[in-house]
Every structure is written in structure tokens, then in C-alpha cells.
Short mmCIF file of C-alpha atoms and ligand atoms in Angstrom, two decimals:
data_model
loop_
_atom_site.label_atom_id
_atom_site.label_comp_id
_atom_site.label_asym_id
_atom_site.label_seq_id
_atom_site.Cartn_x
_atom_site.Cartn_y
_atom_site.Cartn_z
CA MET A 2 0.00 0.00 0.00
CA ALA A 3 1.11 3.54 -0.77
CA LYS A 4 3.46 5.29 1.63
CA ASN A 5 1.44 8.23 2.79
CA ARG A 6 1.18 11.03 5.27
CA TYR A 7 -2.28 10.07 6.45
CA ARG A 8 -3.19 9.37 10.05
CA PHE A 9 -6.50 7.87 11.11
CA CYS A 10 -9.03 8.09 13.89
CA PHE A 11 -12.50 7.09 15.00
CA GLY A 12 -14.74 7.76 17.99
CA PRO A 13 -15.99 5.34 20.66
CA TRP A 14 -19.52 5.74 19.20
CA ASN A 15 -18.30 4.15 15.96
CA ILE A 16 -18.19 0.76 17.67
CA SER A 17 -21.93 0.83 18.23
CA GLU A 18 -24.49 -1.70 19.34
CA GLY A 19 -26.97 -1.69 16.47
CA GLN A 20 -30.07 0.01 17.86
CA ASP A 21 -32.29 1.96 15.47
CA PRO A 22 -35.59 3.83 16.00
CA TYR A 23 -37.47 0.55 15.42
CA GLY A 24 -35.49 -1.96 17.41
CA PRO A 25 -33.10 -2.50 20.29
CA THR A 26 -29.38 -3.21 20.28
CA THR A 27 -28.09 -6.31 18.49
CA ARG A 28 -24.65 -6.43 20.13
CA PRO A 29 -23.64 -6.05 23.79
CA PRO A 30 -21.85 -2.81 24.73
CA GLN A 31 -18.06 -2.88 24.80
CA SER A 32 -16.04 -1.02 27.39
CA PHE A 33 -14.25 2.17 26.50
CA ASP A 34 -10.89 0.60 27.42
CA TRP A 35 -11.52 -2.30 25.04
CA LYS A 36 -12.19 0.20 22.26
CA LEU A 37 -8.98 2.07 23.07
CA ASP A 38 -7.07 -1.21 23.02
CA GLN A 39 -8.33 -2.07 19.51
CA LEU A 40 -7.35 1.24 17.99
CA LYS A 41 -3.63 0.83 17.34
CA GLY A 42 -3.97 -2.75 16.11
CA LEU A 43 -6.39 -1.56 13.45
CA GLY A 44 -3.82 0.97 12.16
CA PHE A 45 -5.42 4.01 13.82
CA ASP A 46 -3.56 6.77 15.66
CA ALA A 47 -6.11 8.92 17.45
CA MET A 48 -9.54 8.94 19.02
CA MET A 49 -12.34 11.52 18.79
CA PHE A 50 -14.20 12.38 21.98
CA HIS A 51 -17.55 13.79 22.91
CA ASP A 52 -17.10 15.69 26.17
CA ASP A 53 -19.01 12.94 27.98
CA ASP A 54 -17.01 10.16 26.30
CA ALA A 55 -14.05 11.78 28.07
CA VAL A 56 -15.84 12.54 31.36
CA ALA A 57 -18.94 10.42 31.91
CA ASP A 58 -22.02 12.10 33.44
CA ILE A 59 -20.35 15.45 32.93
CA ASP A 60 -23.45 17.46 33.91
CA THR A 61 -23.36 16.09 37.46
CA LYS A 62 -19.69 16.92 38.06
CA SER A 63 -17.84 19.95 39.41
CA GLU A 64 -15.23 21.73 37.35
CA SER A 65 -12.39 20.33 39.46
CA GLN A 66 -13.76 16.80 39.17
CA ILE A 67 -14.04 17.20 35.37
CA HIS A 68 -10.43 18.37 35.18
CA LYS A 69 -9.26 15.52 37.37
CA GLU A 70 -10.98 12.89 35.21
CA ALA A 71 -9.79 14.46 31.98
CA LYS A 72 -6.21 14.39 33.28
CA ALA A 73 -6.57 10.72 34.19
CA LEU A 74 -7.83 10.00 30.67
CA LYS A 75 -4.93 11.92 29.16
CA LYS A 76 -2.55 9.68 31.07
CA ARG A 77 -4.28 6.54 29.76
CA LEU A 78 -4.01 7.91 26.22
CA ASP A 79 -0.33 8.81 26.68
CA ASP A 80 0.44 5.33 28.04
CA ARG A 81 -0.92 3.88 24.81
CA ALA A 82 0.55 6.62 22.55
CA ILE A 83 -2.95 7.54 21.35
CA ALA A 84 -3.75 11.17 20.53
CA ALA A 85 -7.08 12.92 21.08
CA GLU A 86 -8.10 14.32 17.71
CA MET A 87 -10.89 16.57 18.97
CA VAL A 88 -13.51 17.10 21.65
CA ALA A 89 -17.17 17.82 20.81
CA PRO A 90 -19.82 19.00 23.30
CA ARG A 91 -22.73 16.55 23.08
CA LEU A 92 -25.50 19.12 22.91
CA TRP A 93 -28.36 16.87 21.89
CA PHE A 94 -29.00 14.48 24.79
CA SER A 95 -29.86 16.57 27.81
CA PRO A 96 -33.43 17.81 28.38
CA MET A 97 -31.77 21.27 28.37
CA THR A 98 -31.10 20.89 24.61
CA MET A 99 -34.53 19.59 23.62
CA ASP A 100 -35.40 22.74 21.67
CA GLY A 101 -31.87 23.40 20.47
CA ALA A 102 -28.75 24.41 22.38
CA TYR A 103 -27.32 27.77 21.31
CA THR A 104 -30.55 28.62 19.45
CA SER A 105 -33.00 27.39 22.08
CA ASN A 106 -35.89 29.74 22.68
CA ASP A 107 -35.17 29.40 26.42
CA ARG A 108 -32.40 31.64 27.75
CA LYS A 109 -31.53 29.18 30.58
CA CYS A 110 -31.01 26.43 28.02
CA ARG A 111 -28.78 28.65 25.88
CA ARG A 112 -26.70 29.45 28.96
CA TYR A 113 -26.40 25.73 29.72
CA ALA A 114 -25.17 25.05 26.18
CA ILE A 115 -22.48 27.73 26.34
CA ASP A 116 -21.33 26.67 29.81
CA ARG A 117 -21.10 23.08 28.69
CA SER A 118 -19.14 24.11 25.57
CA ARG A 119 -16.66 25.97 27.79
CA ARG A 120 -16.16 22.81 29.83
CA ALA A 121 -15.63 20.84 26.62
CA ILE A 122 -12.92 23.34 25.64
CA ASP A 123 -11.20 22.81 29.01
CA ILE A 124 -11.26 19.05 28.35
CA ALA A 125 -9.79 19.59 24.87
CA ASN A 126 -6.96 21.58 26.47
CA ILE A 127 -6.23 18.83 28.94
CA LEU A 128 -6.34 16.14 26.25
CA GLY A 129 -3.92 18.16 24.12
CA THR A 130 -6.08 19.07 21.13
CA ASP A 131 -6.98 22.58 19.97
CA ILE A 132 -10.03 21.40 17.98
CA LEU A 133 -13.57 21.67 19.28
CA VAL A 134 -16.01 20.04 16.85
CA LEU A 135 -19.50 21.51 16.71
CA TRP A 136 -22.09 19.23 15.17
CA LEU A 137 -25.06 21.58 15.64
CA ALA A 138 -27.51 18.71 15.97
CA ARG A 139 -30.59 20.53 17.25
CA GLU A 140 -29.88 24.03 15.94
CA GLY A 141 -32.78 24.24 13.53
CA THR A 142 -36.52 23.76 13.45
CA TYR A 143 -39.18 21.08 13.23
CA LEU A 144 -41.50 23.74 11.91
CA ARG A 145 -40.57 27.06 10.38
CA GLU A 146 -42.59 29.28 12.68
CA ALA A 147 -40.97 27.92 15.86
CA LYS A 148 -37.83 30.06 15.64
CA ASP A 149 -36.66 33.27 14.04
CA GLY A 150 -33.96 32.37 11.49
CA ARG A 151 -32.21 35.75 11.64
CA ARG A 152 -32.14 35.70 15.45
CA SER A 153 -30.81 32.14 15.34
CA VAL A 154 -27.81 33.25 13.30
CA GLU A 155 -27.14 35.97 15.87
CA LEU A 156 -27.42 33.48 18.72
CA LEU A 157 -25.02 31.10 16.97
CA VAL A 158 -22.49 33.90 16.54
CA GLU A 159 -22.86 34.90 20.22
CA ALA A 160 -22.18 31.32 21.26
CA LEU A 161 -19.15 30.98 18.95
CA ASP A 162 -17.82 34.29 20.31
CA ALA A 163 -18.20 33.06 23.88
CA MET A 164 -16.19 29.92 23.01
CA LEU A 165 -13.48 31.88 21.18
CA GLY A 166 -13.27 34.26 24.15
CA HIS A 167 -12.97 31.42 26.64
CA ASP A 168 -9.71 30.19 25.14
CA LYS A 169 -7.29 32.08 22.94
CA ARG A 170 -6.05 28.96 21.12
CA ILE A 171 -9.14 26.86 20.55
CA ARG A 172 -10.28 26.36 16.94
CA LEU A 173 -13.94 25.63 16.24
CA ALA A 174 -14.65 23.11 13.49
CA ILE A 175 -18.32 23.27 12.51
CA GLU A 176 -19.72 19.98 11.17
CA PRO A 177 -22.65 20.91 8.90
CA LYS A 178 -25.59 18.58 8.34
CA PRO A 179 -28.79 19.68 6.59
CA ASN A 180 -31.33 17.57 8.50
CA GLU A 181 -31.81 14.78 11.03
CA PRO A 182 -32.68 15.12 13.82
CA MET A 183 -34.09 18.48 12.67
CA ASP A 184 -36.35 19.03 9.68
CA HIS A 185 -34.08 21.90 8.63
CA ALA A 186 -30.76 22.79 10.25
CA TYR A 187 -29.41 26.34 10.37
CA VAL A 188 -25.91 25.32 9.21
CA PRO A 189 -26.55 22.80 6.42
CA THR A 190 -23.40 23.22 4.30
CA ILE A 191 -19.74 24.21 4.41
CA GLY A 192 -20.67 27.51 2.77
CA HIS A 193 -22.95 28.33 5.71
CA ALA A 194 -20.28 27.34 8.24
CA LEU A 195 -17.61 29.52 6.62
CA ALA A 196 -20.02 32.43 6.22
CA ILE A 197 -20.94 32.33 9.92
CA ALA A 198 -17.23 32.24 10.75
CA GLN A 199 -16.89 35.68 9.17
CA LEU A 200 -19.36 37.18 11.67
CA THR A 201 -17.38 36.04 14.72
CA ARG A 202 -14.76 37.91 16.74
CA ASP A 203 -11.96 35.74 15.28
CA PRO A 204 -12.89 34.26 11.87
CA LYS A 205 -9.47 32.64 11.54
CA ARG A 206 -10.33 30.24 14.36
CA VAL A 207 -13.67 29.10 12.98
CA GLY A 208 -13.46 26.43 10.30
CA ALA A 209 -15.14 23.23 9.25
CA LEU A 210 -15.38 19.48 9.33
CA ILE A 211 -16.87 17.76 6.29
CA GLU A 212 -18.80 14.52 6.60
CA THR A 213 -19.40 12.65 3.34
CA ALA A 214 -22.93 11.56 4.26
CA HIS A 215 -23.95 15.06 5.37
CA ALA A 216 -22.80 16.59 2.06
CA ILE A 217 -24.75 13.96 0.14
CA LEU A 218 -27.85 14.63 2.28
CA ALA A 219 -27.50 18.30 1.29
CA GLY A 220 -27.50 17.23 -2.37
CA LEU A 221 -23.84 18.26 -2.75
CA ASP A 222 -20.72 16.54 -4.01
CA PRO A 223 -18.46 15.79 -1.02
CA ALA A 224 -15.32 16.26 -3.17
CA ASP A 225 -16.46 19.77 -4.12
CA GLU A 226 -17.14 20.55 -0.46
CA ILE A 227 -13.57 19.43 0.34
CA ASP A 228 -12.10 21.65 -2.40
CA PHE A 229 -14.25 24.58 -1.27
CA ALA A 230 -13.24 24.36 2.41
CA MET A 231 -9.59 23.81 1.52
CA ALA A 232 -9.55 26.82 -0.78
CA PHE A 233 -10.18 28.81 2.44
CA GLY A 234 -7.62 26.79 4.46
CA LYS A 235 -10.54 25.76 6.67
CA LEU A 236 -10.81 21.98 6.50
CA TRP A 237 -9.58 20.94 9.92
CA SER A 238 -11.21 17.54 10.21
CA LEU A 239 -13.06 15.07 8.10
CA HIS A 240 -15.66 12.34 8.64
CA LEU A 241 -15.43 9.97 5.71
CA ASN A 242 -18.25 7.46 5.27
CA ASP A 243 -20.93 6.79 2.65
CA GLN A 244 -24.62 7.34 2.08
CA ASN A 245 -27.15 5.92 -0.37
CA GLY A 246 -29.21 8.91 -1.46
CA LEU A 247 -31.62 11.11 0.45
CA LYS A 248 -32.72 9.12 3.46
CA PHE A 249 -31.69 8.75 7.11
CA ASP A 250 -28.00 9.27 7.88
CA GLN A 251 -26.47 5.87 7.09
CA ASP A 252 -22.80 6.21 8.09
CA LYS A 253 -21.84 3.34 5.76
CA PRO A 254 -18.22 2.25 5.30
CA PHE A 255 -16.21 4.63 3.12
CA GLY A 256 -16.70 3.76 -0.56
CA SER A 257 -19.48 1.30 0.21
CA ASN A 258 -22.11 3.01 -1.89
CA ASN A 259 -20.28 5.06 -4.50
CA LEU A 260 -16.69 4.11 -5.17
CA ARG A 261 -16.25 6.78 -7.80
CA SER A 262 -17.38 9.52 -5.43
CA ALA A 263 -14.98 8.10 -2.81
CA PHE A 264 -12.17 8.19 -5.41
CA ASN A 265 -12.97 11.83 -6.14
CA GLN A 266 -12.93 12.69 -2.43
CA VAL A 267 -9.49 11.11 -2.11
CA ARG A 268 -8.29 12.97 -5.21
CA ALA A 269 -9.50 16.23 -3.68
CA LEU A 270 -7.64 15.45 -0.45
CA GLU A 271 -4.51 14.60 -2.41
CA ARG A 272 -4.50 17.74 -4.54
CA ASN A 273 -5.06 19.93 -1.48
CA LYS A 274 -2.47 18.03 0.61
CA TYR A 275 -4.96 17.33 3.38
CA GLY A 276 -3.12 16.05 6.43
CA SER A 277 0.04 18.05 5.92
CA ASN A 278 -0.85 20.31 8.87
CA GLY A 279 -1.54 17.33 11.10
CA GLU A 280 -5.22 16.85 10.19
CA TYR A 281 -6.59 13.33 10.62
CA ILE A 282 -8.76 11.13 8.43
CA CYS A 283 -11.66 10.15 10.70
CA PHE A 284 -14.20 7.51 9.76
CA ASP A 285 -17.64 8.31 11.18
CA VAL A 286 -18.96 4.87 10.23
CA HIS A 287 -21.17 2.36 12.02
CA PRO A 288 -21.43 -1.43 11.76
CA PHE A 289 -24.60 -2.61 10.04
CA ARG A 290 -27.32 -3.64 12.48
CA THR A 291 -26.84 -7.22 11.27
CA THR A 292 -23.10 -7.28 12.06
CA LYS A 293 -22.02 -10.04 14.45
CA VAL A 294 -19.90 -9.24 17.49
CA GLU A 295 -16.88 -11.00 16.00
CA HIS A 296 -17.04 -8.71 12.94
CA TRP A 297 -17.83 -5.43 14.58
CA LEU A 298 -14.52 -3.70 13.85
CA ASP A 299 -14.58 -4.60 10.16
CA HIS A 300 -16.33 -1.40 9.05
CA LEU A 301 -13.39 0.61 10.47
CA ALA A 302 -10.64 -1.62 9.10
CA ASN A 303 -12.40 -1.80 5.73
CA SER A 304 -12.91 1.96 5.48
CA ARG A 305 -9.21 2.53 6.16
CA ARG A 306 -8.21 -0.14 3.65
CA THR A 307 -10.50 1.27 0.95
CA PHE A 308 -9.15 4.75 1.62
CA LEU A 309 -5.52 3.63 1.23
CA ARG A 310 -6.34 1.69 -1.93
CA LEU A 311 -7.99 4.79 -3.35
CA VAL A 312 -4.88 6.83 -2.46
CA GLU A 313 -2.97 4.39 -4.68
CA LYS A 314 -5.61 4.81 -7.39
CA ALA A 315 -5.40 8.60 -7.15
CA ARG A 316 -1.60 8.52 -7.38
CA SER A 317 -1.55 6.13 -10.32
CA PHE A 318 -4.24 7.99 -12.27
CA ASP A 319 -2.78 9.13 -15.60
CA GLU A 320 -3.08 12.88 -15.00
CA ALA A 321 -1.29 13.81 -18.23
CA ARG A 322 -3.70 11.75 -20.29
CA ALA A 323 -6.64 13.19 -18.34
CA ARG A 324 -5.41 16.74 -19.04
CA GLN A 325 -5.13 15.88 -22.72
CA LEU A 326 -8.72 14.64 -22.79
CA VAL A 327 -9.90 17.73 -20.91
CA GLY A 328 -8.01 19.92 -23.42
CA ASP A 329 -9.76 18.10 -26.24
CA ARG A 330 -13.14 18.37 -24.42
CA ASN A 331 -13.38 14.61 -24.77
CA TYR A 332 -15.25 14.01 -21.53
CA GLN A 333 -16.72 10.84 -23.02
CA ALA A 334 -13.27 9.24 -23.04
CA LEU A 335 -12.41 10.80 -19.67
CA ASP A 336 -15.47 9.18 -18.14
CA GLN A 337 -14.47 5.74 -19.43
CA MET A 338 -10.86 6.29 -18.41
CA VAL A 339 -11.95 6.80 -14.78
CA ILE A 340 -14.14 3.69 -14.91
CA GLU A 341 -11.37 1.53 -16.39
CA HIS A 342 -8.90 2.86 -13.81
CA LEU A 343 -11.21 1.99 -10.94
CA LEU A 344 -11.92 -1.45 -12.39
CA GLY A 345 -8.15 -2.05 -12.57
C1 LIG B 11 -24.11 12.77 13.24
C2 LIG B 11 -22.73 13.26 13.33
C3 LIG B 11 -22.04 12.85 14.61
C4 LIG B 11 -20.88 13.74 14.91
C5 LIG B 11 -20.27 13.44 16.25
C6 LIG B 11 -19.16 14.41 16.57
O1 LIG B 11 -24.76 12.83 12.24
O2 LIG B 11 -22.00 12.85 12.23
O3 LIG B 11 -21.62 11.50 14.54
O4 LIG B 11 -19.91 13.64 13.94
O5 LIG B 11 -21.25 13.51 17.22
O6 LIG B 11 -19.67 15.60 17.01
MG1 LIG B 12 -19.91 13.08 11.85
#
């Protein structure tokens, strides 16, 4: 496999138990330590953390207790030479985030969301990462009339400003998603994320995380989203996976549904030199509900393997020939050339 600069990560939630809205779990839960122990053997280097993956029951704990537990986790990570790629405040579980977090109509709930985000930043500091990921899960509406869209943008900016003010080094990576759980989300695309960044007190520290499935759900080409964010120097993390059309968020293995789209995402990463500033390739993938316990790491290993094979495909693609065909406007031949290359 190609020598490459890429480093990989996943989150503890990516070794999941198989529940869906219509049925219970199909695999028993695994301990966090077991998940950590699998990571290196699978060829991964880092782990992503929700704030409460790092410090369980975070809402019931004092600041000093949170710091103490985060430090203990940092030691366990160091002992295993595992990095923390990012921390993300989980702002969609608590009853306080039922109607949104930063854009809740209830001031007390908005305060809760900002306080919790500040604690997540403290955890990121302790774990040695300067990236706070913001998947704005419930920032949107179930029905249009429930919130004021203009006011919601202002509230989002206020919240981002509070986070930027809390820590001079933290970078905020917004993970856009157009829907689910909301009918419509306020930050559905990379363009929205980067536009909101411009309204904050420090636009340089507000960037983005692209997830393949989320781009597809927005009707966009994930490779174009990658090129767009990287043209601004703002792609700080990445959730590669796959998605079959406009339905619930599937988090399939990378390349599982559309190999050509996966190839184009890898080509975009290659031409933009993603990873050269230390960014990781994260796979936000889940095992199928049918997956047996003995196979439940395969979606991670397979995603990584497919990615590396596509790096080889991107590097062995005959660029000179492709340029010739582009020059000749022979897209018919270019199309077939890509297909033949992928078929090998
Ligand atoms: C869900 C998101 C979710 C986030 C994770 C990190 O659709 O992709 O998995 O990436 O919670 O914030
Ligand atoms: Mg994600």
C-alpha cells in the first residue's frame, strides 16, 4: 500500500451496538478501554471524543472533578501513545437541549449550552487538542414558525464568540448537516459554516469538518465541499463514510455506496495536501445492524483499507492523459478512463 502522510481516527460511538428507531441493540456494549485497546492494532492513531465520552455524566460533576478525570484519561491515552483528535460537546442528549442548544428559545437552556461548551474546551486543552467540533444537531426547526432564522444566526455567533473568548487557542470546526434530527438545520453546508465564521470575533479560528454523508444529504458533491473548504484553508477535520441517497443518515463504510465519489474525495484530499498540517482522516462509520460481534470492527478496518487503496488509485491515475482529454473536451473518453482505472 502507498506510503502516505495520512493518520486515522475514529470515535468510541463508531463501535456501536446496532439500535435503530425501530429496534433495540443487536450487540452487547463494549467497554471504553476495550475500544482504546483495539485502535492501534487496526492501524489508527487517534480517538475523537464527545465531552461525555471523556468525562462520563459530565453534567453532574464539578469543574475540578471534570479536570481531574480528563487528566486521568490523558494519562491513559499517553500510556498507549494515542492522541485525542478533537472534543465535541454533546449538545443533543440533555433535556436542556430539547429545543436546540445555542438557538434554544429558552435563555436558561442557551446558557447551559455555552457553559457546557466551555467545559468541553477545558477538556480539549487537557487532552492536548486545539479542535472543538461543533455538530449543531438541534440548531434548527421542526416547523418554520418555531424560531426566528435571523435571530438564530445571531445566537449562533454569540455562542461561537463566547467559546473563542474562553480560550485564545481553541479552533472551532463546525460539522454541517442539513437535516436529522431536525427538519431543517441552520448550518446545512460548508458555505454556511464559513459564512458564519466571518461574523465572529476571530474568523481565523472558525473552520469546518466535512462529513461525506452530510454533504450527500445536502445534495452536494463531497469532493467539491472538500475543495471549497480547503480553498479557504478551513478543512480541519473530516468524517469519511458513505450514504445511499436522500434518506436517514447511514454512516456506511467509506466507498461502500459510491466508489467513484470516494475516489474523487481522495483525489481532492490529495491535490489539497490534506493532512500536511496534522489533520486526521476520521471515519464516522457504524457497523450494520446485522453485524455479528466477531465482525464489529470490520467497518473501520475496511474503510481505512479502501481509503488507502484509493490513495494508490489517485496517485496512479494518468493525470497527463486526463489533461489531454480535458483539453480536447473529450469528456466521453475521460469518463471511461476513470471507470477503467477503478476497475483495474
Ligand atoms: C451525526 C454526526 C455525529 C458527529 C459526532 C461528533 O450525524 O455525524 O456523529 O460527527 O457527534 O460531534
Ligand atoms: Mg460526523
